[in-house]
mmCIF file of C-alpha atoms (C1' of nucleotides) in Angstrom:
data_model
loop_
_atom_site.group_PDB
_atom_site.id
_atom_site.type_symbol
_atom_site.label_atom_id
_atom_site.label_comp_id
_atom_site.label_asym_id
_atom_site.label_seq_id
_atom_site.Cartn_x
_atom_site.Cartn_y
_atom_site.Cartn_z
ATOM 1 C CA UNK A 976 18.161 -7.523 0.084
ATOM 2 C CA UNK A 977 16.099 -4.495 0.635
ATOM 3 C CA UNK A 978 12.427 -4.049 -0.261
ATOM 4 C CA UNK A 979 10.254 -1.880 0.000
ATOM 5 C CA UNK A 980 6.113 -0.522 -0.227
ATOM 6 C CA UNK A 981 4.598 2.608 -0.659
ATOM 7 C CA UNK A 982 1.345 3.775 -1.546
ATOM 8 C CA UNK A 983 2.274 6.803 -3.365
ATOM 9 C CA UNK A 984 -1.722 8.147 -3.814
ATOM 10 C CA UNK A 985 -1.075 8.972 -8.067
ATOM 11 C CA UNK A 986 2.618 8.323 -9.399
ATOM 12 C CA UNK A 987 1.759 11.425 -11.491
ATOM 13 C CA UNK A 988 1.546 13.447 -8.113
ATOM 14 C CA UNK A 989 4.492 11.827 -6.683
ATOM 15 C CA UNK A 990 7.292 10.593 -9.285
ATOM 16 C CA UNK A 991 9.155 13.250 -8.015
ATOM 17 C CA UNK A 992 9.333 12.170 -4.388
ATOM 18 C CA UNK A 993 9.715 8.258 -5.312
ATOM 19 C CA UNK A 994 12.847 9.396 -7.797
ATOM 20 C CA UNK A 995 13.889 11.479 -4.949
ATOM 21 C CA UNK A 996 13.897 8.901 -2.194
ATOM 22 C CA UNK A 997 15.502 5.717 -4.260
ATOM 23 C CA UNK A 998 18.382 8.112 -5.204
ATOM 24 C CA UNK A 999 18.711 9.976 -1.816
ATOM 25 C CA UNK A 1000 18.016 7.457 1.030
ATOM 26 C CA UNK A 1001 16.413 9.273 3.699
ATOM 27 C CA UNK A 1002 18.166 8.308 6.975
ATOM 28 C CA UNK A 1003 15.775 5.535 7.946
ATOM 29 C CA UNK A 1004 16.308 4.078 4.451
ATOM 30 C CA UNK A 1005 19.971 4.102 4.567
ATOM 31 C CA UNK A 1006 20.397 2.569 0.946
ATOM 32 C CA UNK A 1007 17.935 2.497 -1.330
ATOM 33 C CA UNK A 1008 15.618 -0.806 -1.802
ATOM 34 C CA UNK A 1009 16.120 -3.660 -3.855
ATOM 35 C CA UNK A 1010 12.662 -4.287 -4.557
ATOM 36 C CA UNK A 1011 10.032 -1.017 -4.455
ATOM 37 C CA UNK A 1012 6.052 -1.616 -4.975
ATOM 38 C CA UNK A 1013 3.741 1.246 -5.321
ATOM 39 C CA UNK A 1014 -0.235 1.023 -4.887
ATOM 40 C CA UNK A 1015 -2.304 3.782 -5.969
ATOM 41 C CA UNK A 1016 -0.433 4.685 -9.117
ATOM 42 C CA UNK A 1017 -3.374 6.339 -10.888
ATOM 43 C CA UNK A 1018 -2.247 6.125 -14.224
ATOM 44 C CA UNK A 1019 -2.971 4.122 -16.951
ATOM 45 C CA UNK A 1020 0.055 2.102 -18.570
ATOM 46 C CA UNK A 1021 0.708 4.447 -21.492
ATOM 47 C CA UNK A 1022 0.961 6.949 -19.612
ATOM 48 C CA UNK A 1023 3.826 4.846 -16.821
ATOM 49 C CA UNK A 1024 6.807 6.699 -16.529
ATOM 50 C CA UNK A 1025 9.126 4.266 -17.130
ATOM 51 C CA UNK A 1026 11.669 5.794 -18.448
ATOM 52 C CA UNK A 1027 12.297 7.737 -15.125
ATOM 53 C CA UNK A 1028 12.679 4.594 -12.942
ATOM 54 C CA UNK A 1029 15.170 3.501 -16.012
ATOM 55 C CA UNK A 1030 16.823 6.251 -15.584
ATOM 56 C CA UNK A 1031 17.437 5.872 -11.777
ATOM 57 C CA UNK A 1032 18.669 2.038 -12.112
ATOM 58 C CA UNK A 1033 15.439 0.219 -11.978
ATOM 59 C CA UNK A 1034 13.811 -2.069 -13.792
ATOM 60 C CA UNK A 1035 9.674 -1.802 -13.978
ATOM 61 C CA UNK A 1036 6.591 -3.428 -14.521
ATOM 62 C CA UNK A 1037 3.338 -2.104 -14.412
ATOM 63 C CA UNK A 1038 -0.196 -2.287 -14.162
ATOM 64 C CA UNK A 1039 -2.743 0.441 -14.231
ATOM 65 C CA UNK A 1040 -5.590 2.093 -14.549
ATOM 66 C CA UNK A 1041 -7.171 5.304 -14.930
ATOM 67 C CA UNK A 1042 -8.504 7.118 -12.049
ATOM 68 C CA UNK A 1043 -8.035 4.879 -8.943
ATOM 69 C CA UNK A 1044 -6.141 2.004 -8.565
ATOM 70 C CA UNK A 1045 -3.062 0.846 -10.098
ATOM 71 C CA UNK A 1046 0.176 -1.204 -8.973
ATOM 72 C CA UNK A 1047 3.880 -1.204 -10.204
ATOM 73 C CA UNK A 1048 7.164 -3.062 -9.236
ATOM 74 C CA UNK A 1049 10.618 -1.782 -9.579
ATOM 75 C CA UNK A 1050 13.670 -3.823 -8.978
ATOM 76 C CA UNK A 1051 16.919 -3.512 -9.482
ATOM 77 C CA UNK A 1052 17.312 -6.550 -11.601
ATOM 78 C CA UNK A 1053 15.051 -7.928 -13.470
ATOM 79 C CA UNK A 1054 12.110 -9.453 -12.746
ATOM 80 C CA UNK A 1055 10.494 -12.158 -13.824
ATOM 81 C CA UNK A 1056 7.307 -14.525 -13.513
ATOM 82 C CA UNK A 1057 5.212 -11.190 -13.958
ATOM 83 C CA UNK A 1058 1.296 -12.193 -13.275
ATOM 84 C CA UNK A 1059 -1.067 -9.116 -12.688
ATOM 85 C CA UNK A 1060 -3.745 -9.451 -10.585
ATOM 86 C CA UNK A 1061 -5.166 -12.634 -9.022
ATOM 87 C CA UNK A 1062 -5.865 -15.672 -11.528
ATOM 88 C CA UNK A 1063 -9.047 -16.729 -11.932
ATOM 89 C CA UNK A 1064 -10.834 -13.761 -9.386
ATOM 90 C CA UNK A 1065 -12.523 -11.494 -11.856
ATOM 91 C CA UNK A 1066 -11.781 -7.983 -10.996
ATOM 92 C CA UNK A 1067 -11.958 -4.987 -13.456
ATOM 93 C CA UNK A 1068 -9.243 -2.886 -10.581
ATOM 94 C CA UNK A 1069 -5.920 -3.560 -11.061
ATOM 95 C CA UNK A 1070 -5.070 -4.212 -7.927
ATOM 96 C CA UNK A 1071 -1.753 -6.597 -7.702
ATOM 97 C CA UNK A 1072 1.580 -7.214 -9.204
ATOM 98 C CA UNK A 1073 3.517 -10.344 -8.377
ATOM 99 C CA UNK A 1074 7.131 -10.972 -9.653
ATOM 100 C CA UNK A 1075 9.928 -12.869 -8.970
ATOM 101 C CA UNK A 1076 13.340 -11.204 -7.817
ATOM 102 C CA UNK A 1077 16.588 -12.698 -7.000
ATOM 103 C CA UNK A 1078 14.804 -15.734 -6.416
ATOM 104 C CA UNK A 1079 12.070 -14.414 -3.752
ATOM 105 C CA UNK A 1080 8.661 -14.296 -4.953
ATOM 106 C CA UNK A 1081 7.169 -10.806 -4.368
ATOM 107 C CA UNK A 1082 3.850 -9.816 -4.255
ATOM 108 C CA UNK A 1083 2.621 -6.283 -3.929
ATOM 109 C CA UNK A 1084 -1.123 -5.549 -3.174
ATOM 110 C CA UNK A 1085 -3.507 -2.974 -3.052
ATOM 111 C CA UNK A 1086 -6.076 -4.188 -0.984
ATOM 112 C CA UNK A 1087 -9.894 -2.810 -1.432
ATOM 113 C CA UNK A 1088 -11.065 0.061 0.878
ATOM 114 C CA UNK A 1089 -14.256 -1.650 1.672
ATOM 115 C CA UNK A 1090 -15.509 1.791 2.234
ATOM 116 C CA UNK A 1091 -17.982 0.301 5.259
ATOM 117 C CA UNK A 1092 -19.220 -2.854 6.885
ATOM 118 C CA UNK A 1093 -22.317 -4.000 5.380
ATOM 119 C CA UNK A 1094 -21.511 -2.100 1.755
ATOM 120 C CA UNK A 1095 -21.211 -3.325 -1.275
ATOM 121 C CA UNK A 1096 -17.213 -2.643 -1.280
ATOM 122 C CA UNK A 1097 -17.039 -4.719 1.842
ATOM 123 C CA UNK A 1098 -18.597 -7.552 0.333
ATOM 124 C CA UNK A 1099 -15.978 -6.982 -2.337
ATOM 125 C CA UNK A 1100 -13.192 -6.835 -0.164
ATOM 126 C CA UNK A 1101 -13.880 -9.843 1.810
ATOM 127 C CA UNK A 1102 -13.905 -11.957 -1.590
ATOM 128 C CA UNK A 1103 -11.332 -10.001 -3.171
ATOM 129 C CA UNK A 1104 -9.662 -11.372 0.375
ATOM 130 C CA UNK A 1105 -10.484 -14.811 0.213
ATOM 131 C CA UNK A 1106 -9.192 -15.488 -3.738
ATOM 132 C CA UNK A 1107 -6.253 -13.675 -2.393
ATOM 133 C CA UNK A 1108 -5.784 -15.985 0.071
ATOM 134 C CA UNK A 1109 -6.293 -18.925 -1.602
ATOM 135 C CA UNK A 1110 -3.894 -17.629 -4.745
ATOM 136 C CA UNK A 1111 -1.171 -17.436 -2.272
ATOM 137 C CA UNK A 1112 -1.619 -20.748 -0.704
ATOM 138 C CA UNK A 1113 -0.893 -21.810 -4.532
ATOM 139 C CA UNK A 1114 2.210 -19.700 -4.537
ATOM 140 C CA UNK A 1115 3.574 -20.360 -1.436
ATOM 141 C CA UNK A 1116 4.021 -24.113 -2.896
ATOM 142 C CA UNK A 1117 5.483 -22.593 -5.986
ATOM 143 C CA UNK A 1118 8.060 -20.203 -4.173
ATOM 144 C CA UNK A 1119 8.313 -20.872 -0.655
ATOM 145 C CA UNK A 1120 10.958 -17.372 -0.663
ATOM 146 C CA UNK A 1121 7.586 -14.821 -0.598
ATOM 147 C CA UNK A 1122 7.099 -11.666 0.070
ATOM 148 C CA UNK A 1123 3.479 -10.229 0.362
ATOM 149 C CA UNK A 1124 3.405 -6.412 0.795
ATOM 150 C CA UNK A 1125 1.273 -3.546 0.208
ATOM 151 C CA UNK A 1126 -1.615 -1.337 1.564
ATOM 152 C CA UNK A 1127 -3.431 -3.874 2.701
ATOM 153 C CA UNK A 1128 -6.355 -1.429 4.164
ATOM 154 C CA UNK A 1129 -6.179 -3.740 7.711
ATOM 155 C CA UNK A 1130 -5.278 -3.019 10.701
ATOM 156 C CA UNK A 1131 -3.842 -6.031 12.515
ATOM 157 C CA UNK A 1132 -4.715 -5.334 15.763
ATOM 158 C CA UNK A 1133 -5.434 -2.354 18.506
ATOM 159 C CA UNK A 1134 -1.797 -1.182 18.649
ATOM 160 C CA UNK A 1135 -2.121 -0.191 14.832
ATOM 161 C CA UNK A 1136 -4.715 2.184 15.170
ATOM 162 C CA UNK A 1137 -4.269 5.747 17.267
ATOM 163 C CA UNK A 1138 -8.100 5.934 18.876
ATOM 164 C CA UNK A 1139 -8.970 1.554 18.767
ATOM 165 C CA UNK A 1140 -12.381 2.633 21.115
ATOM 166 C CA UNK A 1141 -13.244 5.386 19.056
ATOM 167 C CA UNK A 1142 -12.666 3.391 15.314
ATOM 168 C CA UNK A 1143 -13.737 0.376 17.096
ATOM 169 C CA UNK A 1144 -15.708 -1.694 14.348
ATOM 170 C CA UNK A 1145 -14.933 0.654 12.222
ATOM 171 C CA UNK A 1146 -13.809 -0.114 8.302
ATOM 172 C CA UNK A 1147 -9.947 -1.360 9.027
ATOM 173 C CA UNK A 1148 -10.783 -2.348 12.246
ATOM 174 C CA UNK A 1149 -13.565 -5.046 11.599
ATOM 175 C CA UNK A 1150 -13.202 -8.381 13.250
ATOM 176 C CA UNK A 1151 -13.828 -9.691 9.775
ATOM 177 C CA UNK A 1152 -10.837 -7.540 8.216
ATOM 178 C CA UNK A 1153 -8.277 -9.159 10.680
ATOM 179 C CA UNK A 1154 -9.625 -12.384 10.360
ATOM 180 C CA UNK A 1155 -8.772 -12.396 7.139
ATOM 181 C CA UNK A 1156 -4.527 -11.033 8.122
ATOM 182 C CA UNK A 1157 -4.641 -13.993 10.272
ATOM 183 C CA UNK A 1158 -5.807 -16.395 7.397
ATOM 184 C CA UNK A 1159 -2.869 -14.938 5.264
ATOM 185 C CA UNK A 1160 -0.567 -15.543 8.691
ATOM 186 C CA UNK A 1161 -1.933 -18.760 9.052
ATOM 187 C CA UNK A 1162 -0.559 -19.736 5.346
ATOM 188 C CA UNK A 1163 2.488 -19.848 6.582
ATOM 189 C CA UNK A 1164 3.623 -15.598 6.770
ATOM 190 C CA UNK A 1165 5.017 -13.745 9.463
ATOM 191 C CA UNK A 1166 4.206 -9.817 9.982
ATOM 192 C CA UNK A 1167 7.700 -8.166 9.638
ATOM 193 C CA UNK A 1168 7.040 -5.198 11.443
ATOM 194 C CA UNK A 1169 5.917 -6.974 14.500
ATOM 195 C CA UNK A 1170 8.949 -9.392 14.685
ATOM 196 C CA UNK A 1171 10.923 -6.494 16.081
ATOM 197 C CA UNK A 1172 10.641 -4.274 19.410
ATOM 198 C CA UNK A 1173 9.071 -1.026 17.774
ATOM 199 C CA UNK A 1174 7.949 2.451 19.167
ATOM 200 C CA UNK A 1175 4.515 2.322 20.080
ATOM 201 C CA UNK A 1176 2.303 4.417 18.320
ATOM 202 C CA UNK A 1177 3.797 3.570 14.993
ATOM 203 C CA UNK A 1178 1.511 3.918 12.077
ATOM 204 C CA UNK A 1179 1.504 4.474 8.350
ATOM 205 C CA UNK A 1180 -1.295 6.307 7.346
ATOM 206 C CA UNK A 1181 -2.415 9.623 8.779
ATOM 207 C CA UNK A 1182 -5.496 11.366 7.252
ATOM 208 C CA UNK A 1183 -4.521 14.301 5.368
ATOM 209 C CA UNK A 1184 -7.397 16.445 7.317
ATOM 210 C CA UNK A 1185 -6.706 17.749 11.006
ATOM 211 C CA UNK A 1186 -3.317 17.854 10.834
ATOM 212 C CA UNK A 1187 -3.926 13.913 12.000
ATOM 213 C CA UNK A 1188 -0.019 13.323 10.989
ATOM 214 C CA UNK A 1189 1.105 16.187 13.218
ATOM 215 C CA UNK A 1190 -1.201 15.022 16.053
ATOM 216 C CA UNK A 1191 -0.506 11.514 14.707
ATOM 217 C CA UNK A 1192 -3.499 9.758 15.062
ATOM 218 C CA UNK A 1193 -2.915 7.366 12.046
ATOM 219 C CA UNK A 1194 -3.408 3.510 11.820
ATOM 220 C CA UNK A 1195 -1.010 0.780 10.391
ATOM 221 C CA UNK A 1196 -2.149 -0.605 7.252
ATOM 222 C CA UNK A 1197 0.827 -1.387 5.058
ATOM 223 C CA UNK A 1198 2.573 -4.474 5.756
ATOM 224 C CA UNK A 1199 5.085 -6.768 4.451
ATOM 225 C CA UNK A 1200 4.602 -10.229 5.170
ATOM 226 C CA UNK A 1201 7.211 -12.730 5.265
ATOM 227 C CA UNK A 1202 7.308 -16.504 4.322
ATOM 228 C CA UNK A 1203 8.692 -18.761 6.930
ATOM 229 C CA UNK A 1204 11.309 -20.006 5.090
ATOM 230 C CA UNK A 1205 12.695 -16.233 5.035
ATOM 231 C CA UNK A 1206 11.606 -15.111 8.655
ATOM 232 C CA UNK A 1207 15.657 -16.223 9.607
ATOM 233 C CA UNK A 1208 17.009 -13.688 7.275
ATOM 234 C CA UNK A 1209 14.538 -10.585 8.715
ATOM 235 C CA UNK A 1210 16.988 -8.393 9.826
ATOM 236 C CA UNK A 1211 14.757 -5.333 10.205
ATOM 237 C CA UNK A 1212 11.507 -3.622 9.357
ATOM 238 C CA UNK A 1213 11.192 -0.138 9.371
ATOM 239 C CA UNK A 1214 8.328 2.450 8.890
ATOM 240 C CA UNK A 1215 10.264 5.333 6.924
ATOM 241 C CA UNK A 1216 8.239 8.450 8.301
ATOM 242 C CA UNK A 1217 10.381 10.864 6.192
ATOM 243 C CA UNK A 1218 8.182 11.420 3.265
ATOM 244 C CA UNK A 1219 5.286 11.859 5.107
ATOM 245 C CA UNK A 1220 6.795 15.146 5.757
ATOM 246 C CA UNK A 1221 7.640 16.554 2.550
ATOM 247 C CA UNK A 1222 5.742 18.975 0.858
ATOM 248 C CA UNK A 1223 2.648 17.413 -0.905
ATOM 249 C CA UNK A 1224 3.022 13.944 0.631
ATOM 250 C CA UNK A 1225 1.379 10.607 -0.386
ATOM 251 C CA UNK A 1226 -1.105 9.864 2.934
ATOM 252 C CA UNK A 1227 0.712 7.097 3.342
ATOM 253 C CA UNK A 1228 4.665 6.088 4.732
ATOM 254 C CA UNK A 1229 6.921 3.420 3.138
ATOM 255 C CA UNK A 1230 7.300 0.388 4.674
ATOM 256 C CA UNK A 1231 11.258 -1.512 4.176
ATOM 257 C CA UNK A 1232 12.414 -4.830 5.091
ATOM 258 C CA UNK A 1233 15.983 -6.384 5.054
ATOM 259 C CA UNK A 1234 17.033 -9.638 4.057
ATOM 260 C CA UNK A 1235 20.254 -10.848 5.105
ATOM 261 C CA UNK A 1236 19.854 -13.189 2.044
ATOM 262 C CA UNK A 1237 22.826 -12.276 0.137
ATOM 263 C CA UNK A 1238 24.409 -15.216 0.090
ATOM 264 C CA UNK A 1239 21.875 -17.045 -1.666
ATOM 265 C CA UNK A 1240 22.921 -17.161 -5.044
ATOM 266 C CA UNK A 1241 26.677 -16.310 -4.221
ATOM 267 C CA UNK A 1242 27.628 -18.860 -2.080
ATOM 268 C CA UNK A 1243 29.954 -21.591 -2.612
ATOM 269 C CA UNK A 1244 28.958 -25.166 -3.022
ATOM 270 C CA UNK A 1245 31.135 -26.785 -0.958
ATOM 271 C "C1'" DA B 101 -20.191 18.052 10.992
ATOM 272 C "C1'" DT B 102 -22.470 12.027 5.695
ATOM 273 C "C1'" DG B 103 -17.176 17.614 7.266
ATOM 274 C "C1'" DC B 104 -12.324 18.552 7.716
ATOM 275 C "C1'" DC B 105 -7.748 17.213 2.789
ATOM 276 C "C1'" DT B 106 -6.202 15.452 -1.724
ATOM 277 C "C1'" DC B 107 -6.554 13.589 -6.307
ATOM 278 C "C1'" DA B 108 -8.594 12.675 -10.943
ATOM 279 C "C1'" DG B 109 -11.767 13.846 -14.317
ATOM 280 C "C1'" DC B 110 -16.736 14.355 -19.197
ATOM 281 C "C1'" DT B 111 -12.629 19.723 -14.040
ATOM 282 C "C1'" DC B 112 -15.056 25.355 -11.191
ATOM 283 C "C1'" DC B 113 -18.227 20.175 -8.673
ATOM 284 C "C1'" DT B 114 -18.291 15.158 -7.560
ATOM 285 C "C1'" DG B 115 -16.749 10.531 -5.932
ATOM 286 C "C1'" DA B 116 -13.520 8.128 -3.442
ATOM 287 C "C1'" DG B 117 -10.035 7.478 -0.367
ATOM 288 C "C1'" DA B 118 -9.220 5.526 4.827
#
DNA sequence: ATGCCTCAGCTCCTGAGA
């Protein structure tokens, strides 16, 4: 099982590229995802094209807004359990889409900006963090299969971001920010990406200005976490740098994860 | 240099992103 995140920065903007990429695996994708969330749709859910991702084998839900925000979930069969956003945390973004596929629990998460420490949007972020956290300490009881993946607008530590003196303290590189990753870890996740050797230098973001993804001087803020009870089936986790090269590209990479869980639901009893 | 790109919207400027 393959699955995958991407904040696309407006679906509008990039349908094109997302169609594109499930239907033509670039080579780092190899075979296109079981499981795809976006973040940053942009679009409001008349306007979802759902149709297209029909079209191209998947099924979709969707939740969004006008403007800025906005989450979807395509899988190739069907999902169910849909909840949008977190219960009970009062939020007028949409900001989360959780679903359950093939018997793992996925959750995919746009995680506020917080713009800068000390603003109002921090404060935001840090409770939007906390009822996060505490929402998937329910879950994890639920559905101990879980996925948690998106942009989650943190950088986990100094090897995710390209200058960690210069952004030092910076918004993505608080103290408070990664707290809060390792209160999610502490739950009971693992970080995907860092279960493997990788490349350093590995990000997926790079500001669109001064040609930061030619020079790349990016950070890593998209993740896919990992419940223990899957972290024997990780096979691999891969930052798909491909689309960050096309023309017109989101800001931000995919990030894919295999599951060697195939057997799950297709093994014999005996 | 509170900017540099990019996107959306009450669109020819502004707010927000990260």
């Amino acid at each position: 099982m393959k699955l995958a995140t991407w904040n696309v920065n407006s679906l509008t903007v990039r349908l094109p590229q997302v169609l594109d990429w499930l239907q033509h695996p670039t080579e780092a994708l190899a075979s296109a995802p079981d499981v795809l969330v976006l973040q940053e749709t942009k679009t409001t859910d008349d306007k979802f094209p759902h149709q297209a991702f029909t079209d191209a084998g998947y099924h979709a839900q969707w939740f969004g807004q006008k403007t800025y925000n906005g989450v979807a979930l395509l899988s190739r069969t069907p999902a169910t359990d849909v909840v949008r956003n977190i219960p009970g945390f009062e939020d007028d973004m949409a900001r989360v889409i959780a679903a359950t596929v093939d018997g793992v629990r996925v959750i995919g998460a746009y995680f506020p900006n917080g713009q800068a420490p000390e603003s109002d949007k921090f404060v935001y972020k840090m409770r939007w963090l906390e009822a996060l956290q505490a929402w998937v300490h329910e879950q994890l009881k639920q559905y101990p299969q879980l996925v948690l993946m998106g942009d989650f607008n943190i950088t986990v530590d100094d090897r995710d971001v390209w200058d960690p003196v210069a952004l030092a303290g910076t918004i993505h590189c608080t103290d408070e920010e990664r707290a809060h990753f390792q209160q999610l870890i502490e739950l009971g996740l693992h970080d995907a990406y860092r279960l493997f050797e990788q490349p350093e230098k590995t990000y997926s973001w790079w500001d669109y200005r001064e040609f930061a993804f030619r020079r790349n001087r990016g950070l890593r803020i998209d993740h896919i976490l990992i419940s223990d009870a899957l972290k024997s089936q990780v096979q691999s986790c891969i930052i798909d740098k491909a689309p960050r090269k096309n023309e017109r590209p989101s800001d931000h990479a995919p990030v894919i994860v295999t599951l060697d869980n195939t057997t799950t639901h297709s093994s014999p009893s005996s």
